[in-house]
Coordinates of C-alpha atoms and ligand atoms in Angstrom, one line a residue:
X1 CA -22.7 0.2 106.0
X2 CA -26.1 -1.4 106.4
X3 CA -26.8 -4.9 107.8
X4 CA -30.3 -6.6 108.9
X5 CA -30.9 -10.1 110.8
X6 CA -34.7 -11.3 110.5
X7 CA -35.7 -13.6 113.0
X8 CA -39.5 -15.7 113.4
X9 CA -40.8 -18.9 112.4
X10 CA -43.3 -19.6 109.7
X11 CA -46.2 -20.4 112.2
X12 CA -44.7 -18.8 115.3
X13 CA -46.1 -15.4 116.5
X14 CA -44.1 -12.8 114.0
X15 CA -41.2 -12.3 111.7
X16 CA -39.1 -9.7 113.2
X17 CA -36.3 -7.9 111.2
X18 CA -33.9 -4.9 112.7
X19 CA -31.8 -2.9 109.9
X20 CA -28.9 -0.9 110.8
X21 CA -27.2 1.7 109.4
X22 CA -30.4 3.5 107.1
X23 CA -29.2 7.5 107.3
X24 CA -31.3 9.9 109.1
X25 CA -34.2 12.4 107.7
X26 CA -35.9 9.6 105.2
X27 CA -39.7 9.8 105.5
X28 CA -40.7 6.2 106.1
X29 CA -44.2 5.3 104.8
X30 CA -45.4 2.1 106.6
X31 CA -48.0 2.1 103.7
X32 CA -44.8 1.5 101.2
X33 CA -43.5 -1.4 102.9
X34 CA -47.3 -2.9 103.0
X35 CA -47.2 -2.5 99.2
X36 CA -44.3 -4.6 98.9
X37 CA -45.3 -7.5 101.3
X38 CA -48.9 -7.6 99.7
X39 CA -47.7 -7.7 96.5
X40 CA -45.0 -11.0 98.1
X41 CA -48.4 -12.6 98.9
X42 CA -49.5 -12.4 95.3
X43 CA -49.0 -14.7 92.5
X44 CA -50.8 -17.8 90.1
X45 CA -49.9 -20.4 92.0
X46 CA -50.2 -20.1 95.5
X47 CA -51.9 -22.2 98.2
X48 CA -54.3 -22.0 101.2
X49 CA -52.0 -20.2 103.6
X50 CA -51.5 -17.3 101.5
X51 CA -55.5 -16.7 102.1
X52 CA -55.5 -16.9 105.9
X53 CA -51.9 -14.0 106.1
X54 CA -52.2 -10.2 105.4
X55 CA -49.1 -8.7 106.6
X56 CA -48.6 -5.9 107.3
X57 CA -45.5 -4.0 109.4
X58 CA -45.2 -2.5 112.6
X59 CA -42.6 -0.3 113.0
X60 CA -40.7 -0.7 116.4
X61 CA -37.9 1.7 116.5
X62 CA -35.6 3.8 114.3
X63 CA -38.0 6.0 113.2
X64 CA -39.6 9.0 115.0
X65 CA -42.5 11.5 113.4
X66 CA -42.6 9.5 110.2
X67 CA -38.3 9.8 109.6
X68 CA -35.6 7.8 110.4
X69 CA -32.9 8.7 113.0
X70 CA -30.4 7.0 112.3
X71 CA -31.0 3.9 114.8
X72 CA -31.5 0.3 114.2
X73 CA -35.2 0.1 112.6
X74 CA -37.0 -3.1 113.9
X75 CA -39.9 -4.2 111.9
X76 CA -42.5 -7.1 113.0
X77 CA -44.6 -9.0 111.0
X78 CA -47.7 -10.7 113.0
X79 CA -48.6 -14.1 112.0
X80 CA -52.2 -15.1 111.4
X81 CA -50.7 -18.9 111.5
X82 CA -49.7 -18.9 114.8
X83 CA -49.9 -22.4 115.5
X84 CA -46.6 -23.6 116.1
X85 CA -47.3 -25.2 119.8
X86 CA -50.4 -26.8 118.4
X87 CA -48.6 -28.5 115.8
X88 CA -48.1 -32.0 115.3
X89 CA -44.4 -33.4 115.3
X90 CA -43.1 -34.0 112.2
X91 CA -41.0 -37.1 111.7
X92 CA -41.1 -37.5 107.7
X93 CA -38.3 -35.7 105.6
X94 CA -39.2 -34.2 102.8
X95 CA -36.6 -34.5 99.7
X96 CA -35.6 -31.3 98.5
X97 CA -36.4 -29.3 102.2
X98 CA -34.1 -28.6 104.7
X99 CA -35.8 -31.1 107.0
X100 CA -33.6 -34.0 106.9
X101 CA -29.9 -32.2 107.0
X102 CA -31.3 -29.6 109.3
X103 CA -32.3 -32.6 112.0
X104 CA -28.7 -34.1 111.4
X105 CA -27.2 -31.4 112.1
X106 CA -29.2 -30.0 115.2
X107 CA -29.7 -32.9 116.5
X108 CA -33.7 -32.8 116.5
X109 CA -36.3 -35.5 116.1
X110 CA -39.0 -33.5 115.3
X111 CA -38.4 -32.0 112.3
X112 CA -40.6 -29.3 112.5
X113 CA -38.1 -27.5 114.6
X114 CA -36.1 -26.8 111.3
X115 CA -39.0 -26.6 108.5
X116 CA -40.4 -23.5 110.7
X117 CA -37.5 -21.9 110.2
X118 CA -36.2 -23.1 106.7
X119 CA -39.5 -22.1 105.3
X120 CA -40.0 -19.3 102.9
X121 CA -42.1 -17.4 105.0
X122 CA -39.1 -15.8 106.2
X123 CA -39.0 -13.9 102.9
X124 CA -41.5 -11.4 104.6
X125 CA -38.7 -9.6 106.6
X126 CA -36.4 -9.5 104.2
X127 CA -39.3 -7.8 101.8
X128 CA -40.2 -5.6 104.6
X129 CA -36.3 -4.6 104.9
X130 CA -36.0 -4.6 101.2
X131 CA -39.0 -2.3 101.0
X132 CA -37.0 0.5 103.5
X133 CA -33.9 -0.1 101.2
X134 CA -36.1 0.9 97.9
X135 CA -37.4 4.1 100.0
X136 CA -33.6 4.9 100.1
X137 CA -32.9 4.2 96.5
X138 CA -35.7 6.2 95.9
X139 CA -34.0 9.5 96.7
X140 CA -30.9 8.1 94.1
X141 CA -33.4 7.9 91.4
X142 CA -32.8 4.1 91.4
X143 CA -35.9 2.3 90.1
X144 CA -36.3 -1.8 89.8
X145 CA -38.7 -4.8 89.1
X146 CA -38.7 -8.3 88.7
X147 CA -40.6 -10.3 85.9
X148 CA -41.3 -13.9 85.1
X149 CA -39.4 -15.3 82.1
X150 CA -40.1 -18.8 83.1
X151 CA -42.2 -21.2 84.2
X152 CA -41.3 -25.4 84.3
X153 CA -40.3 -25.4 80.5
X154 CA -42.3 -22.5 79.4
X155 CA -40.1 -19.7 78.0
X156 CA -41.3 -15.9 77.7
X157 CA -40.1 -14.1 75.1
X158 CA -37.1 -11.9 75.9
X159 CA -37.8 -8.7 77.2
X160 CA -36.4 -6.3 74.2
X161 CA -37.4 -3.0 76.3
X162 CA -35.7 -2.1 79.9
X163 CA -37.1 1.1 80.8
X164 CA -38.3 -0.1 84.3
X165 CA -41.2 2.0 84.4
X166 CA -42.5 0.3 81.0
X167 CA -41.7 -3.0 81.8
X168 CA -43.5 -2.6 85.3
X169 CA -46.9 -1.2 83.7
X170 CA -46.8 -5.1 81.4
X171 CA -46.3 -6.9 84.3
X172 CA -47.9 -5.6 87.7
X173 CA -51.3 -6.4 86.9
X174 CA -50.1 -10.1 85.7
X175 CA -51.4 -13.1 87.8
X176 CA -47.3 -14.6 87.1
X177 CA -45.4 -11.4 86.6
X178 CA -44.8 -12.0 82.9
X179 CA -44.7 -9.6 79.7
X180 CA -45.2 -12.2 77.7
X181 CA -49.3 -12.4 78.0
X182 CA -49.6 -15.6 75.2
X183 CA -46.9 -17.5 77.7
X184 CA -48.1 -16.8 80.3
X185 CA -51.3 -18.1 79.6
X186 CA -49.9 -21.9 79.3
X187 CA -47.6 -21.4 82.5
X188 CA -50.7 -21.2 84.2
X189 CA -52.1 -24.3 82.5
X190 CA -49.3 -25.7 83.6
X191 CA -49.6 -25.2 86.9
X192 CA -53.0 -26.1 86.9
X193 CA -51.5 -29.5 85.6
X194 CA -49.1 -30.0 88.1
X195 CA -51.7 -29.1 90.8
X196 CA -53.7 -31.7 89.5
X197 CA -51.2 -34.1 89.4
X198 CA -49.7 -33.4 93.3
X199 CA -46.8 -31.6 91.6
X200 CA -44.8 -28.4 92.0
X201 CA -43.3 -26.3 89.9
X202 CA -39.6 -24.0 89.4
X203 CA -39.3 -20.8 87.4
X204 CA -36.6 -18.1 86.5
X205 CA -37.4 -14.6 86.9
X206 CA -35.8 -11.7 86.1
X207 CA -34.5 -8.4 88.0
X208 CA -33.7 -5.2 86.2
X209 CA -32.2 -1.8 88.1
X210 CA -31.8 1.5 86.3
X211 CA -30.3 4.4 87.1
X212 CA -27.3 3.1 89.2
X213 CA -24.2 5.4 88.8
X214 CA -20.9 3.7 88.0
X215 CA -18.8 2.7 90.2
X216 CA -20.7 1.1 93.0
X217 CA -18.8 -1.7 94.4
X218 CA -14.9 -2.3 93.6
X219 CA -12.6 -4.2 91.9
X220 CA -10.1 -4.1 94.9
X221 CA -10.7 -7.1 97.1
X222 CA -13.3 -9.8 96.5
X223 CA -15.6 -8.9 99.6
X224 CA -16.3 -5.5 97.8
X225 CA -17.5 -6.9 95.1
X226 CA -21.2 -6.2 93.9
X227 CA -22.3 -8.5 91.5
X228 CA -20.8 -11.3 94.1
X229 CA -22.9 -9.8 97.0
X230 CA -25.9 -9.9 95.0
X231 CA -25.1 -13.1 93.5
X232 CA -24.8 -14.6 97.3
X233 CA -27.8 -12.5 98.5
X234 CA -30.4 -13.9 95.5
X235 CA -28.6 -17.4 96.1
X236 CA -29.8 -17.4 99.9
X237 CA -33.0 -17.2 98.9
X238 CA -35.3 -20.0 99.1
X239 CA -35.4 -22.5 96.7
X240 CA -32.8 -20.7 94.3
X241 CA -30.3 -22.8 92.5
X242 CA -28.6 -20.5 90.1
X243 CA -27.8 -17.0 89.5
X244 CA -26.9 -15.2 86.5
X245 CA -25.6 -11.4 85.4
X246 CA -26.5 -10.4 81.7
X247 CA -25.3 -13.1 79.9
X248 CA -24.5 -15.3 82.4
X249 CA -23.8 -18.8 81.4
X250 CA -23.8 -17.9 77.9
X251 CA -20.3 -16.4 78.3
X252 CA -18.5 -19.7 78.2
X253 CA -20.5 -20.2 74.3
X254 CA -18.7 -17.1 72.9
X255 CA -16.4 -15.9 71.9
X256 CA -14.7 -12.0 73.5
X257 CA -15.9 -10.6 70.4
X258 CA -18.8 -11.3 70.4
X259 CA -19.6 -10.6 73.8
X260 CA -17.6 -7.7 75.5
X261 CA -20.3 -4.2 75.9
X262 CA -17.7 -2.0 73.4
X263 CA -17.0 1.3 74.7
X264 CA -18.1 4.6 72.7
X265 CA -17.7 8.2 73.5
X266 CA -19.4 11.6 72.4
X267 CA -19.5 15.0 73.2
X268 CA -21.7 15.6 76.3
X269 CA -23.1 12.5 76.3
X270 CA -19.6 10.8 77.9
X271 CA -18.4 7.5 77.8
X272 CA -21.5 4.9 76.7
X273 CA -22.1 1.3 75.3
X274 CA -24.6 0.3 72.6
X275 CA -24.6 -3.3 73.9
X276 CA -25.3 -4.5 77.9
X277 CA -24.2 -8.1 77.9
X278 CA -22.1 -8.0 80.7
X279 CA -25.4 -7.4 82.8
X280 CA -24.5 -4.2 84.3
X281 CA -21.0 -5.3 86.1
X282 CA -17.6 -5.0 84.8
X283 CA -14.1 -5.8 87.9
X284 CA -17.3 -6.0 90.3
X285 CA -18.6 -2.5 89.6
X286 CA -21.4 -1.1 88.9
X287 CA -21.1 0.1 84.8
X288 CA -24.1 2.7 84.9
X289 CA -25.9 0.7 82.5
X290 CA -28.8 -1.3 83.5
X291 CA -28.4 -4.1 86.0
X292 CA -30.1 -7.4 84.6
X293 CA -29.8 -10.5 87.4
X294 CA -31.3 -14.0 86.1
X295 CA -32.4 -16.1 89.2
X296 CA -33.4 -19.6 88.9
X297 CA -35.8 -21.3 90.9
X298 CA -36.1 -25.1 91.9
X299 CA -39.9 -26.8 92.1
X300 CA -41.4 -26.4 95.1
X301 CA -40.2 -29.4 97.7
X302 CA -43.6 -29.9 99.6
X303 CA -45.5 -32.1 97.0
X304 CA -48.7 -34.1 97.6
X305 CA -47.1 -36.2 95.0
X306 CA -45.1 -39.2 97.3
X307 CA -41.6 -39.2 96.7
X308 CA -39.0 -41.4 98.4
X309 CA -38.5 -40.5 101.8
X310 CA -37.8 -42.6 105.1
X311 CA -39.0 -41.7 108.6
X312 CA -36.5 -40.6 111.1
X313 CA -38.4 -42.4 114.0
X314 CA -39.2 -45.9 112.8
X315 CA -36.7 -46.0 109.9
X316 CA -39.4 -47.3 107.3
X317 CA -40.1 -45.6 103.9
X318 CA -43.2 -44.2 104.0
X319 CA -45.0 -42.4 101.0
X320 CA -46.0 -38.5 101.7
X321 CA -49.2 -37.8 103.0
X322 CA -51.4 -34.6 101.4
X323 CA -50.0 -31.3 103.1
X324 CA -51.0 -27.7 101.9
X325 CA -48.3 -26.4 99.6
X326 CA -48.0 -23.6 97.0
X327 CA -47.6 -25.3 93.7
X328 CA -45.3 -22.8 92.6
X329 CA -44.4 -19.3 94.0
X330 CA -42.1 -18.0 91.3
X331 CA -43.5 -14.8 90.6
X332 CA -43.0 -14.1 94.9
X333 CA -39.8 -15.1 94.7
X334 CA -39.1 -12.3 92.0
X335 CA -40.7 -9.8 94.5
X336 CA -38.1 -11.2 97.6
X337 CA -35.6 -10.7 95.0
X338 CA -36.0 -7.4 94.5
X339 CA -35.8 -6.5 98.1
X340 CA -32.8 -8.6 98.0
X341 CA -31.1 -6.7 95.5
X342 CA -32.7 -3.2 96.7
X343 CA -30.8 -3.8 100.1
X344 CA -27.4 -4.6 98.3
X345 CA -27.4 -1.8 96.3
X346 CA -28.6 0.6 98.9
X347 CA -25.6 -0.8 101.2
X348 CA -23.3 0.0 98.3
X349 CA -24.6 3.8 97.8
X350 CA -24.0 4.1 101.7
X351 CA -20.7 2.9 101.6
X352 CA -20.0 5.1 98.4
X353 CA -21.9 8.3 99.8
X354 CA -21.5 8.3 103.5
X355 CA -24.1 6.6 105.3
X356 CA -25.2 9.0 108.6
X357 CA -27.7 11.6 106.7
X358 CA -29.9 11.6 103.7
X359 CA -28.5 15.0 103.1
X360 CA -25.2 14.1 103.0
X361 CA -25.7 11.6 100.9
X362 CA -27.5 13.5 98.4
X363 CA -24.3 16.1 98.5
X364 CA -21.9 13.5 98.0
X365 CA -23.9 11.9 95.2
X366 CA -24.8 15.5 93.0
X367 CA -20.8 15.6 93.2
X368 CA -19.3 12.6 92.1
X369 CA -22.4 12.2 89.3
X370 CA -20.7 15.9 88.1
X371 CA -17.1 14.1 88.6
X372 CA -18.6 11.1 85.9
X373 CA -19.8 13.5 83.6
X374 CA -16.7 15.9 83.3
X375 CA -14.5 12.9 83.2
Ligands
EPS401 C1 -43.8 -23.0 102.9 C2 -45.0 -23.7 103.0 C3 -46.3 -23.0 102.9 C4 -46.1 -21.7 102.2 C5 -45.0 -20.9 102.9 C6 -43.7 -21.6 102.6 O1 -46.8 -22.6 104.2 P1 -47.7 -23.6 105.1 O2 -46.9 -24.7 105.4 O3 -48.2 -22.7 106.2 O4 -48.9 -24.0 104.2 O5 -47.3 -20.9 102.1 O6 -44.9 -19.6 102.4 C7 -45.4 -18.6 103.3 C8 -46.1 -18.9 104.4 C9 -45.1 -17.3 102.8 O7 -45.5 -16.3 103.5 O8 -44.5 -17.2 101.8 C10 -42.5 -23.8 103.0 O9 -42.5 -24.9 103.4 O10 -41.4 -23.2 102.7

């Protein structure tokens, strides 16, 4: 079973993460996890602070000449941004943040006690951990991305093709992620407009995974379940408000014949469906079919725009003074969710195939793939 804590503050001295349970003998390329947190960083939309941080890992522990061992592997992220002694108390809630319930509940008066933490700069350790997870999946032949579908009210126009490779050639070298080049040209005017109007912006992205096996996760007990793990994992990121699996809220519009993935067999090719509506899941369990996760993202809530708000110390409204914000970050939210969704599934192929060495894993996964197919 694998498990990670993160730990840092957005303008303290580092993000720290430590990940347990990775199997021993995986070559570790710091280089990869760099990939990931520079391509976190990227994105239309962004603001000043994303200018001043390059991060990049350090790797503390767990992994000795280049390969994991089997121990805990601590990762730290240095801030640039360390400022968080020099900076001014914060005594103005901001609607939409953390800041006001977070100071209720902790009891602090300056609010930048919670905002440090709240913020999504946390996001880095959890790509850096996701990045080790997709080293692992990797060796499965699991492959994912993420992609903008859209932006404020601008739609993209659904992705027809899957194949992961494909759809990440269209969208890598995007400024928003998007394979839809004539919409994503007006979600960036977009958010050139609500930049000039003070404003922020909320998206939905897209993750797809291929090459899963059937049968990850289980329909026996509801903490076993996948699709809920991910669901909860994509939801505890920043800013998200919904989550959805293939059809997702379209389900309660149909009707079972129109939606269900039908089941069809032939001669070497075993059991497959035509259709993937159900997203990839069926009792909880991976289906073998592609994974497709919808993940919905709420407009920033640091806006130079004033919005209602009263100060904690004098009890006045006050209206919100200019701070630097992104205007909109959707595109490295899709990036976080990936490594969200990398470390779920890689927990669930360690809990399937036996989590101590790669080559044991490898074993136990050549067998039960010859188990599915004789079936
Ligand atoms: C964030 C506010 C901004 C973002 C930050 C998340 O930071 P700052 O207050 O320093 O300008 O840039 O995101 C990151 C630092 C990051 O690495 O993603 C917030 O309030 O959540």
């Amino acid at each position: 079973m694998l498990r990670y804590l993160t730990a840092g503050e957005s303008h303290g001295k580092c993000l720290v993460a430590i990940l347990e349970g990775m199997p021993a003998n995986l070559s570790i390329d710091p280089g990869r996890i760099n990939h990931e947190l520079k391509r976190r960083q990227q994105g239309y939309g962004r603001g000043g602070r994303m200018m001043i941080e390059q991060d990049a890992v350090q790797i503390l522990s767990g992994v000795r000449r280049g390969k994991t061992i089997g121990s805990p592997i601590a990762l730290e992220i240095a801030n640039r941004d360390f400022s968080i002694d020099q900076l001014p108390a914060v005594t103005r809630p901001r609607p939409g943040h953390a800041d006001l319930t977070g100071a209720l509940k902790y009891d602090q008066h300056d609010v930048r006690s919670i905002l440090e933490r709240a913020s999504a700069r946390e996001t880095a350790a959890r790509v850096a951990v996701g990045a080790v997870a997709r080293i692992l999946l990797e060796q499965f032949e699991i492959d994912l991305v993420s992609h903008v579908v859209r932006v404020g009210g601008i739609d993209a126009a659904p992705v027809q093709d899957l194949d992961v490779a494909r759809l990440r050639k269209k969208v890598e070298g995007s400024v928003l992620r998007c394979a839809d080049s004539a919409a994503e040209k007006k979600m960036v005017k977009l958010i050139d407009a609500a930049k000039a109007a003070g404003d922020t912006l909320g998206g939905t992205l897209e993750v797809v995974v291929q090459g899963v096996p059937p049968g990850l996760g289980s329909h026996v007990h509801y903490d076993r379940k996948l699709d809920a793990r991910l669901a909860g994992s994509l939801m505890s990121i920043q800013a998200i408000k919904a989550v959805e699996m293939g059809e997702g809220v379209r389900v309660s519009q149909v009707r079972g014949s129109e939606l269900h993935d039908q089941i069809f067999y032939e001669k070497g090719k075993g059991f497959y469906r035509k259709t993937g509506r159900a997203g990839g899941f069926e009792g909880g369990m991976t289906t073998g079919g592609p994974i497709v996760l919808r993940v919905h993202m709420k407009p920033l809530s640091t806006l130079r725009r004033p919005l209602k708000s009263v100060d904690i110390k004098t009890k006045q409204p006050f209206v919100a003074t200019v701070e630097r914000s992104d205007v909109s970050a959707v595109p490295a939210a899709g990036v976080i969710a990936e490594a969200v969704t990398a470390f779920e599934i890689a927990n669930a192929l360690t809990e399937k195939f036996g989590g101590d060495s790669v080559g044991e894993m490898t074993r136990n996964w050549k067998q039960y793939l010859q188990q599915v197919k004789k079936f």
